Short mmCIF file of C-alpha atoms in Angstrom, two decimals:
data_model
loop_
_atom_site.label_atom_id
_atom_site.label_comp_id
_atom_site.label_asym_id
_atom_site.label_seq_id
_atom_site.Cartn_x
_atom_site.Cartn_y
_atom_site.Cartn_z
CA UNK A 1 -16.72 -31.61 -0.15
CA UNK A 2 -14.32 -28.61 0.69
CA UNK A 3 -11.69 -30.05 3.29
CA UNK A 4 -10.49 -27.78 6.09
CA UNK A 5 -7.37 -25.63 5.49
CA UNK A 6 -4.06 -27.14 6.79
CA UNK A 7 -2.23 -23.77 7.30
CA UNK A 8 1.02 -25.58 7.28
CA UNK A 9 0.53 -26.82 3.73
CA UNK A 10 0.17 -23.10 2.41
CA UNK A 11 3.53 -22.29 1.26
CA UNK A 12 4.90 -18.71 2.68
CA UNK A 13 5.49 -17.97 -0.83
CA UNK A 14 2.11 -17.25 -1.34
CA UNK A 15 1.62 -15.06 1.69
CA UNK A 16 2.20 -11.41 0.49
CA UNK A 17 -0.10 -13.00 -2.59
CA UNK A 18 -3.08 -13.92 0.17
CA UNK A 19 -2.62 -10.15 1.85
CA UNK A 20 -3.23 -8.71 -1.67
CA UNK A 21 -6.01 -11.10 -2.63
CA UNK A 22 -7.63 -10.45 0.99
CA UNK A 23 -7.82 -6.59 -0.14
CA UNK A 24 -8.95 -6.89 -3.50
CA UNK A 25 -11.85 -9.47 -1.92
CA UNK A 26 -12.73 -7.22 0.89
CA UNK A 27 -13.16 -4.32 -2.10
CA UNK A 28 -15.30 -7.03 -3.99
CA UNK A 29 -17.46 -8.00 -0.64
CA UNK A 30 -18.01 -3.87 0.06
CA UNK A 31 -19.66 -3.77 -3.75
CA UNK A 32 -22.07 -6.02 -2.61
CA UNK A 33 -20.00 -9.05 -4.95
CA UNK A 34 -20.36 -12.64 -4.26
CA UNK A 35 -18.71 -14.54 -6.97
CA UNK A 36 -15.62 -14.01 -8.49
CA UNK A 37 -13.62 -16.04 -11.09
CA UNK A 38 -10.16 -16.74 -11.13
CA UNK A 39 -9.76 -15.21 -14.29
CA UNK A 40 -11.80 -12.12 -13.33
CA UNK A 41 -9.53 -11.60 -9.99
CA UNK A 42 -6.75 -12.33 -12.01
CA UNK A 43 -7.72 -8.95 -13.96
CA UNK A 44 -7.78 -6.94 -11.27
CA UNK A 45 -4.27 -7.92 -9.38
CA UNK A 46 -2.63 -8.62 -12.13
CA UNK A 47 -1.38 -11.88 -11.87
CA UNK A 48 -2.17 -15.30 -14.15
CA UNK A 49 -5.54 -17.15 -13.12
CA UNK A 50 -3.45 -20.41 -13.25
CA UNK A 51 -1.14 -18.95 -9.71
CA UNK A 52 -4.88 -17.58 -8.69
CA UNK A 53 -6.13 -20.97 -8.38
CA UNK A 54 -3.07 -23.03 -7.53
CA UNK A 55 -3.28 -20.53 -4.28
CA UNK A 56 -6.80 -21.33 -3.94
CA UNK A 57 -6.40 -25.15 -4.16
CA UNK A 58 -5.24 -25.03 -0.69
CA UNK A 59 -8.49 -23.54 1.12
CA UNK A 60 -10.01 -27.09 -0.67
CA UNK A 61 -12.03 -27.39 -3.88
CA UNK A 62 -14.94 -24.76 -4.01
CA UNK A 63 -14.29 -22.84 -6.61
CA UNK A 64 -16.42 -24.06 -9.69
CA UNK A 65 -15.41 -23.81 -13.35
CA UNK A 66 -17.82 -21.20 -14.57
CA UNK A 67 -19.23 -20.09 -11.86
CA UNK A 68 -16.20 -18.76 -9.89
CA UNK A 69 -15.36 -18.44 -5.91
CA UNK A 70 -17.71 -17.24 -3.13
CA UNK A 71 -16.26 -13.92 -1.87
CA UNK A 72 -16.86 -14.56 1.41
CA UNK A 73 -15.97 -18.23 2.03
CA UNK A 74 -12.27 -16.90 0.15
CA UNK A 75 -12.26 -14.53 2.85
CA UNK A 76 -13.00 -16.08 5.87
CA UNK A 77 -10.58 -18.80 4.83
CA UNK A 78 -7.67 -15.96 3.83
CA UNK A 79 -8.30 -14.58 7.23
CA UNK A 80 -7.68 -17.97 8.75
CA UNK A 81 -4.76 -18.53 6.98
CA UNK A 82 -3.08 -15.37 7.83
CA UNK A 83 -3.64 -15.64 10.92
CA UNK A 84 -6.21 -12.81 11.52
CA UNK A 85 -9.19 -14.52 13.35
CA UNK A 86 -7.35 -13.32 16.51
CA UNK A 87 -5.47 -10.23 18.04
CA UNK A 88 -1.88 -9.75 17.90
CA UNK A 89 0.55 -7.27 20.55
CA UNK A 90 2.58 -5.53 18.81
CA UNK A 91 5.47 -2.97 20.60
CA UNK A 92 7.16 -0.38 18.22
CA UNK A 93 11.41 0.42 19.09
CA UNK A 94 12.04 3.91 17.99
CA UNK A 95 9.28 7.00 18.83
CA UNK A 96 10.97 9.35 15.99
CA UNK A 97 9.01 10.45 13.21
CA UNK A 98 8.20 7.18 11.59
CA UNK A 99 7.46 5.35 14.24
CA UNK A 100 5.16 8.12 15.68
CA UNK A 101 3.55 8.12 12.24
CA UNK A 102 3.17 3.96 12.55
CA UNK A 103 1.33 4.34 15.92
CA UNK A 104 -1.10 6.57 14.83
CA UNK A 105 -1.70 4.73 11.55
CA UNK A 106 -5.06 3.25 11.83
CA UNK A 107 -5.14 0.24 9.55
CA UNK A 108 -3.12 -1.59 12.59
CA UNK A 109 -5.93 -1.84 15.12
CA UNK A 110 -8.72 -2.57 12.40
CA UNK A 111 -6.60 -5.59 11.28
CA UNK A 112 -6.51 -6.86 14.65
CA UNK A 113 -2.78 -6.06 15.43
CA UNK A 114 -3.19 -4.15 19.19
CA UNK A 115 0.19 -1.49 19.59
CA UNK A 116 0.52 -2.13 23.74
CA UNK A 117 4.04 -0.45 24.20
CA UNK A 118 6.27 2.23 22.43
CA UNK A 119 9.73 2.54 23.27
CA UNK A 120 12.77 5.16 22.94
CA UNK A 121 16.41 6.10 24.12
CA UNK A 122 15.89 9.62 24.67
CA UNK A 123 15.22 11.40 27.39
CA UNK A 124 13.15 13.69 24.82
CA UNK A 125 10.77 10.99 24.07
CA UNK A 126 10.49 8.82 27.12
CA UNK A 127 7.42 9.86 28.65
CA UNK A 128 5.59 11.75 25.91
CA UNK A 129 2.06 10.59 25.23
CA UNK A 130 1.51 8.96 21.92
CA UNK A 131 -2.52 8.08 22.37
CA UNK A 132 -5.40 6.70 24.60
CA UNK A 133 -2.95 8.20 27.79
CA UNK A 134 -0.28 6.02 26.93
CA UNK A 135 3.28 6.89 27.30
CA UNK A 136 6.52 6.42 25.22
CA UNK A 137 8.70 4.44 28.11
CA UNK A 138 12.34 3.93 28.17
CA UNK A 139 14.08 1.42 25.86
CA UNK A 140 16.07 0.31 28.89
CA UNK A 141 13.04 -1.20 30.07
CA UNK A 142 12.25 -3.32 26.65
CA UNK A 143 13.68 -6.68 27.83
CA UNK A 144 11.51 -6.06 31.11
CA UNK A 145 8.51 -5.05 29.32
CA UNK A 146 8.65 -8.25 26.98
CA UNK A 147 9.31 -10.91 29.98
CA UNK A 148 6.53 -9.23 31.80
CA UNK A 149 3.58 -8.73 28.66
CA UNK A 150 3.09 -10.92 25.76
CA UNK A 151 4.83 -9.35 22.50
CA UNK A 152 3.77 -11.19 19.43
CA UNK A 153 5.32 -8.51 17.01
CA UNK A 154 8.32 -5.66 16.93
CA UNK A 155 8.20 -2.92 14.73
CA UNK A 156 11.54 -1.64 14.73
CA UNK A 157 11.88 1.93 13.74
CA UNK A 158 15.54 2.97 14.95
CA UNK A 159 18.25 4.53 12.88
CA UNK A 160 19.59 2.13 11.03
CA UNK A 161 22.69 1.54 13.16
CA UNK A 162 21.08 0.78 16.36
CA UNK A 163 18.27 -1.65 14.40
CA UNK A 164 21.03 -4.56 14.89
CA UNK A 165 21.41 -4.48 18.64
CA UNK A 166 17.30 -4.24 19.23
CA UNK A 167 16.86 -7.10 17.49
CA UNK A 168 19.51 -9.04 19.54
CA UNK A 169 17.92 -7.88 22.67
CA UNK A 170 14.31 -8.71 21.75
CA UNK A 171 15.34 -12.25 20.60
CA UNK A 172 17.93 -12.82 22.83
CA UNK A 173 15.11 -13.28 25.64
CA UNK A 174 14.67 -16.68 27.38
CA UNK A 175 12.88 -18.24 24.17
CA UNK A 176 9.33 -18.74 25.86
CA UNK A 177 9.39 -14.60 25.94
CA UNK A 178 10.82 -13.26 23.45
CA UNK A 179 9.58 -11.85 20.25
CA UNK A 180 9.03 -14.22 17.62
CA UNK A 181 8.02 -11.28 15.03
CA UNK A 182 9.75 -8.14 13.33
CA UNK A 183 8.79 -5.72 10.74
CA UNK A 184 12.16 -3.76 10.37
CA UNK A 185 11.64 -0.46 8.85
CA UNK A 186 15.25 0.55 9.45
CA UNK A 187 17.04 0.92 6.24
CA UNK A 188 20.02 -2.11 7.17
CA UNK A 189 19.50 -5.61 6.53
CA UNK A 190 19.55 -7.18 9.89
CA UNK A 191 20.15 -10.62 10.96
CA UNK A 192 17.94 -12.59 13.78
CA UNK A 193 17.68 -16.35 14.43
CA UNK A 194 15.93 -18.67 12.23
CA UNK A 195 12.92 -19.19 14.12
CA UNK A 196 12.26 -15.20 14.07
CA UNK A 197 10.04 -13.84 11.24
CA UNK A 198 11.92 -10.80 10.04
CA UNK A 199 10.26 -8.46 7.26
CA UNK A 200 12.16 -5.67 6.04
CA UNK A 201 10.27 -2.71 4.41
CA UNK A 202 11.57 -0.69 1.95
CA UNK A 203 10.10 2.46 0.57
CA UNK A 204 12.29 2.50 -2.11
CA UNK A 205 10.99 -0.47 -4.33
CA UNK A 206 7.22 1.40 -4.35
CA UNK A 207 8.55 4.81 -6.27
CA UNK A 208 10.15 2.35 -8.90
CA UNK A 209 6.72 1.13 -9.46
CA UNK A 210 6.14 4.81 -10.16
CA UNK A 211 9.21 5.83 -11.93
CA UNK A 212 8.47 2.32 -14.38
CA UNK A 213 5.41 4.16 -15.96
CA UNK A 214 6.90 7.62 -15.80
CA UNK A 215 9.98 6.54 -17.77
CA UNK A 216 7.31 4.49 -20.23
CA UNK A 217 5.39 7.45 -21.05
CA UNK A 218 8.30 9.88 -21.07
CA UNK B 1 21.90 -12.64 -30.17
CA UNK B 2 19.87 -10.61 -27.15
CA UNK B 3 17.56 -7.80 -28.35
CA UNK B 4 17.27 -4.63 -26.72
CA UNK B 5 14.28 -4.25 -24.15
CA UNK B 6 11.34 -2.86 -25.62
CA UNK B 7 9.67 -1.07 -22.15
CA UNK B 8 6.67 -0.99 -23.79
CA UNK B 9 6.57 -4.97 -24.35
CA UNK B 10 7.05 -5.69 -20.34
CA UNK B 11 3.89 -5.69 -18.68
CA UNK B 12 2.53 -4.08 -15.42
CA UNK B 13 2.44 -7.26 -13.66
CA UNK B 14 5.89 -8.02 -13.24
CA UNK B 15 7.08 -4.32 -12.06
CA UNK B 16 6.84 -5.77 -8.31
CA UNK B 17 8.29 -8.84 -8.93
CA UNK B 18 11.26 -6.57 -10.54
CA UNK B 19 12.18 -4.52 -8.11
CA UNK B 20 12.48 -7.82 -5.47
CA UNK B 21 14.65 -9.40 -8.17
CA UNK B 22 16.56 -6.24 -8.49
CA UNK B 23 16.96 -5.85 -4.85
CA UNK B 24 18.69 -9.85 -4.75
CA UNK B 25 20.27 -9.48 -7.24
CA UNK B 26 22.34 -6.57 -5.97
CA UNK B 27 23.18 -8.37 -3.00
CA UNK B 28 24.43 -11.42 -5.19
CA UNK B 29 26.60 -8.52 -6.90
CA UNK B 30 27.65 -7.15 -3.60
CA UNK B 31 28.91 -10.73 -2.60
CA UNK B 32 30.84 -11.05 -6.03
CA UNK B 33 28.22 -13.55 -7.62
CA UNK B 34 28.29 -13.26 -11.21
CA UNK B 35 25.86 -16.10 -12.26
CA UNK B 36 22.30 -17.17 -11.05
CA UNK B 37 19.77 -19.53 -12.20
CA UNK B 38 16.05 -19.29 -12.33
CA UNK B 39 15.94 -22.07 -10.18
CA UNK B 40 18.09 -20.22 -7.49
CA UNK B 41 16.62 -17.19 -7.34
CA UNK B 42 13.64 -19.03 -7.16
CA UNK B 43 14.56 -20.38 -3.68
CA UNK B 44 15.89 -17.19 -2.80
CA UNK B 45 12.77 -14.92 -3.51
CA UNK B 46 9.36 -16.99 -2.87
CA UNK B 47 8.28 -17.66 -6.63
CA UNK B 48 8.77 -20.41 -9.60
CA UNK B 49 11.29 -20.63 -11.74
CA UNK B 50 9.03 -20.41 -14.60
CA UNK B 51 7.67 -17.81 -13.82
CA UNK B 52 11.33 -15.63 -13.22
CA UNK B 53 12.27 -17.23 -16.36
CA UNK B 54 9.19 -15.98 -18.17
CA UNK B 55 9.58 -12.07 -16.61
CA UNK B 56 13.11 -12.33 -17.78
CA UNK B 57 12.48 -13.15 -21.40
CA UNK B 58 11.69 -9.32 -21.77
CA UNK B 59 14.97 -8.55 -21.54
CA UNK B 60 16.08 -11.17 -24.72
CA UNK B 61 17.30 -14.97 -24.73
CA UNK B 62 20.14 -14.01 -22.86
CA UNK B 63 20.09 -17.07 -20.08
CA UNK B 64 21.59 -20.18 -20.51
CA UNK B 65 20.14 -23.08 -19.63
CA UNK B 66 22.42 -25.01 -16.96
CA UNK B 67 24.66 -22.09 -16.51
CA UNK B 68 22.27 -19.16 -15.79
CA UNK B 69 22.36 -15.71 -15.90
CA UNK B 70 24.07 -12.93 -15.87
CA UNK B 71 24.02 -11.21 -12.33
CA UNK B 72 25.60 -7.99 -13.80
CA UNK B 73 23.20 -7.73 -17.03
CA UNK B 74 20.03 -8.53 -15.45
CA UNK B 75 21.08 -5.58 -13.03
CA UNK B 76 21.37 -3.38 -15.85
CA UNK B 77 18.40 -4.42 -17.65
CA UNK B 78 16.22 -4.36 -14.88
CA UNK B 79 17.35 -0.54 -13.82
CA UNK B 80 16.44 0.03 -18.00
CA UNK B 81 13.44 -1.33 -17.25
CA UNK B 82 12.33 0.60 -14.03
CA UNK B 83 13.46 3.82 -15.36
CA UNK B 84 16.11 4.28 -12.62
CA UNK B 85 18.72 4.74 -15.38
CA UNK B 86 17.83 8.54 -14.60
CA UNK B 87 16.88 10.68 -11.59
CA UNK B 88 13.23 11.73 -10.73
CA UNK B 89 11.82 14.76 -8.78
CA UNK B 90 9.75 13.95 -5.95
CA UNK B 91 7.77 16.72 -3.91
CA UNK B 92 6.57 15.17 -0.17
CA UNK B 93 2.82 16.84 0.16
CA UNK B 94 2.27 16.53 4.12
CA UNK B 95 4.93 17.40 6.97
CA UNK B 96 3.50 15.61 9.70
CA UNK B 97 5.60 12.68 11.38
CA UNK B 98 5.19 10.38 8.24
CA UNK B 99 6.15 12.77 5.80
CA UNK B 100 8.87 13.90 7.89
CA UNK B 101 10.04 10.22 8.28
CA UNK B 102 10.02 10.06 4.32
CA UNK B 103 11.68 12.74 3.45
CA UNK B 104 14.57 12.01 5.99
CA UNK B 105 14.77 8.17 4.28
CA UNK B 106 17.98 7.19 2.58
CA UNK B 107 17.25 4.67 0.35
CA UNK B 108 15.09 7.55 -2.04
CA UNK B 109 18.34 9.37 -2.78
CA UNK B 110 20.41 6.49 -3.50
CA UNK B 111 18.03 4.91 -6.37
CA UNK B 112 17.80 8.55 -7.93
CA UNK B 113 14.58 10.06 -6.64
CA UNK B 114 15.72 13.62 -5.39
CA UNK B 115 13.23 15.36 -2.96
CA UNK B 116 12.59 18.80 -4.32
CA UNK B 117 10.06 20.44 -1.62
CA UNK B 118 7.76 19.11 0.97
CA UNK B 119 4.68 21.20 1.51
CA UNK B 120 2.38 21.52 4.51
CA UNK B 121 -0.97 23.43 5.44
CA UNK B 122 0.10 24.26 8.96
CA UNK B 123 1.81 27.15 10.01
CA UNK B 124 3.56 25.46 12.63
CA UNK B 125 5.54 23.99 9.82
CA UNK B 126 5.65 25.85 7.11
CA UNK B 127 9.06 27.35 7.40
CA UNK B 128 10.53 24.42 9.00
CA UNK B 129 13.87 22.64 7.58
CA UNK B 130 13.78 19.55 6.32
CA UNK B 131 17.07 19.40 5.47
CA UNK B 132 19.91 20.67 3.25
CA UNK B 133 18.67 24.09 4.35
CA UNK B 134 15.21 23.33 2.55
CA UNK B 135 12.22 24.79 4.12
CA UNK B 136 8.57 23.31 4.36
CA UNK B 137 6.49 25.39 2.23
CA UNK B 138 2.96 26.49 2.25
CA UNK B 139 0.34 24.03 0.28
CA UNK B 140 -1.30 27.32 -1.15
CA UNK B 141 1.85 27.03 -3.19
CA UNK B 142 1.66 23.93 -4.81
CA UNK B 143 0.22 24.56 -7.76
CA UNK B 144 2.31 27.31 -8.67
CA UNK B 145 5.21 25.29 -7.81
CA UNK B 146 4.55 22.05 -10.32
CA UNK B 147 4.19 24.90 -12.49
CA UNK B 148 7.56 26.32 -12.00
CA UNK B 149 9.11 23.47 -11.71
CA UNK B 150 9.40 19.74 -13.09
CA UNK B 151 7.51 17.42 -10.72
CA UNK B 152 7.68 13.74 -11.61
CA UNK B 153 6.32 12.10 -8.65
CA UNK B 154 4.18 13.54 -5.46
CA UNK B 155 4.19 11.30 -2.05
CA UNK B 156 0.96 12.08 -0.01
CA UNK B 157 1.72 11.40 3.21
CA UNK B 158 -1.59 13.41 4.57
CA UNK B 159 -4.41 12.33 6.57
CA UNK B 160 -7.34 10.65 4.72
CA UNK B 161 -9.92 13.32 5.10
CA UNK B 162 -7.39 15.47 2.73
CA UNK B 163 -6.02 13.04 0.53
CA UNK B 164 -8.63 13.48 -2.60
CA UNK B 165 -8.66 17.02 -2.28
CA UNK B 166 -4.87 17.38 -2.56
CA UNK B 167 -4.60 14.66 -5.45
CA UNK B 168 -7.20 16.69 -7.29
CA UNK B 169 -5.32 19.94 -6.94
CA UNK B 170 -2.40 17.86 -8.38
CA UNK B 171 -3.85 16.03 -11.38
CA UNK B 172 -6.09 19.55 -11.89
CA UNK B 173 -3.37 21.44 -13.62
CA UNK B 174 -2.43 21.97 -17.40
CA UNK B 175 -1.55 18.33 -18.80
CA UNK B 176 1.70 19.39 -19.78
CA UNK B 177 2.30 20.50 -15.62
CA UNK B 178 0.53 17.66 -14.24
CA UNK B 179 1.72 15.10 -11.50
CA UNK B 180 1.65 11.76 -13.46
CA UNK B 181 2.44 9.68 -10.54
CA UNK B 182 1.16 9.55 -7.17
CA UNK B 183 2.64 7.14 -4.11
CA UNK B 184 -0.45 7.67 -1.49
CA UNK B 185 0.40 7.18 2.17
CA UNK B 186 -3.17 8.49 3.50
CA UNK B 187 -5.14 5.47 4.25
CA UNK B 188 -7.90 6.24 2.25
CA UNK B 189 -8.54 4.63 -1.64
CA UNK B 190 -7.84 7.92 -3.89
CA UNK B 191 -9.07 8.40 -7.62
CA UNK B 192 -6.64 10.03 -10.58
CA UNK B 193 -7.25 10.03 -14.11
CA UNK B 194 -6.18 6.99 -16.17
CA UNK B 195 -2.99 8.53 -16.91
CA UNK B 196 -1.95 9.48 -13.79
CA UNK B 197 -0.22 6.75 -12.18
CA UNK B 198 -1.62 6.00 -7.82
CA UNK B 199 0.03 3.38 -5.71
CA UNK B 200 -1.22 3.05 -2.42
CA UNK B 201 0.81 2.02 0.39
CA UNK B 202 -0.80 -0.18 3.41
CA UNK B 203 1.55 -1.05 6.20
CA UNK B 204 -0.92 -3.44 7.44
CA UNK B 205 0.00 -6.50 4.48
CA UNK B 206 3.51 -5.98 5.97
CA UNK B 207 2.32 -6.94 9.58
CA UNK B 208 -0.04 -9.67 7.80
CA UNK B 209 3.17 -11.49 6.98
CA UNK B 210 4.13 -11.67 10.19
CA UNK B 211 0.93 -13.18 11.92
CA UNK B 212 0.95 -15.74 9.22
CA UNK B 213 4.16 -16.85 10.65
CA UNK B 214 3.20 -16.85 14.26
CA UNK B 215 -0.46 -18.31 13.62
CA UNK B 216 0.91 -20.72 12.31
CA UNK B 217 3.76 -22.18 15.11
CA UNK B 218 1.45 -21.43 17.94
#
């Protein structure tokens, strides 16, 4: 019998393993595939079937030696576990180039995360349209905003020395309101309170991927 | 005694988990730590110590157990590794507000990838600065430009429908000429030849994160 998954049993450190496995699954479940082995998986995202199905363990026992996982039961439950049976708000800080190019990026609103507010400082920006007739309003308003709306997630997308003094202002909210979520994209390590998610993204670390096989070959 | 790395020996698999080790481990140097365990880092970046421990027996025997290692060697050997011992040319293909975004970000410069041109289809760009007193040039021109030039790595930071087309054009050309490594920003899977080199980029993992996190306290 497969028990139900306790999502606070699954570590975090397997959390940017479940977003890659949910891909590679979703690839599997569009080729029509309905079984898949640790060891096959473990192929195709390079990683060691013996992590593959420690991670597994804790969506219960249904994988079967020899006969593999059901694609879409590992889905359903990586979808649970993520948190992605339900929609999430998200605002982005900052309507310059990237973050112009993060609220048009359509992955967002097919994953279930809903972009309800874009922000800015300048006078430039504040009012320009950035899709479905909504408007880029005035950072001055952002505490405002998040006291009056619920804001699951912050994308911040300042220059890096203003990232710092966002992120005070959108956690230093009465703690019932303020944002509990940010994906900094900033290039500064920032610093929020511990019981604020913070992700920091860094373009960097994918061209190393790149310039690893270049230098190989070369 | 330590042996040198042999590049070839180091597999695919742990190239991500290198560049998050290299990442900590420059901030340990930064804060004037010269030793780490596996077991630290361990707690520091999300993974077991067996497994660091395993990754960093590429680089020789050079760890010592109940003292650690080196902060300053693994540093070195991990740049070795990644091939950031040298400096790459990158060429941006797309100067809309993600492209844009890219080529303004810091972090490429500093780990020695230097943007060489950005290209664009639109004449409302092409012409435009980008910076250093580098203009946006016309896409008709690409070929003729990874021709002319050395191109090690091509971000394609255009919109899905033209994503193929434009990797084609760049993996089409004399193998000597050729792009070997792609970093795709388009949210669209793309297909090279085996030995061109495609990473795909998906903001959405990064926001996946995040909802784990809040699923899970509400």
């Amino acid at each position: 019998m497969a028990r139900p998954v306790d999502k606070n049993a699954v570590p975090a450190v397997t959390v940017p393993r479940l977003t890659m496995y949910l891909r590679k699954l979703r690839e599997l479940q569009a080729r029509g595939v309905e079984r898949v082995s640790s060891k096959q998986l473990a192929g195709m995202i390079d990683l060691n079937a013996a992590q593959i199905r420690k991670d597994f363990s804790y969506f219960g026992e249904f994988g079967t030696r020899g006969v593999g996982y059901e694609v879409d039961r590992l889905v359903d439950e990586i979808k649970r576990c993520l948190g992605l049976e339900r929609s999430w708000n998200v605002i982005i800080v900052g309507a310059g180039s990237l973050g112009t190019a993060l609220a048009r990026y359509r992955g967002f609103a097919e994953q279930g995360f809903k972009l309800t507010a874009m922000f800015d400082a300048s006078h430039k920006k504040i009012g320009v349209s950035f899709g479905d007739g909504r408007c880029v309003r005035d950072v001055a308003d952002l505490e405002r905003f998040c006291e009056e709306e619920d804001v699951d997630i912050a994308i911040v997308a300042v220059p890096g020395h203003a990232a710092q003094s966002i992120i005070d202002r959108l956690v230093g909210l009465d703690p019932e309101r303020r944002v509990r979520a940010i994906l900094n994209f900033a290039p500064v390590k920032v610093f929020a309170p511990r019981d604020v998610v913070v992700r920091q993204v860094d373009f960097s670390s994918e061209l190393m991927f790149l310039s690893f096989y270049l230098d190989r070959e070369s």
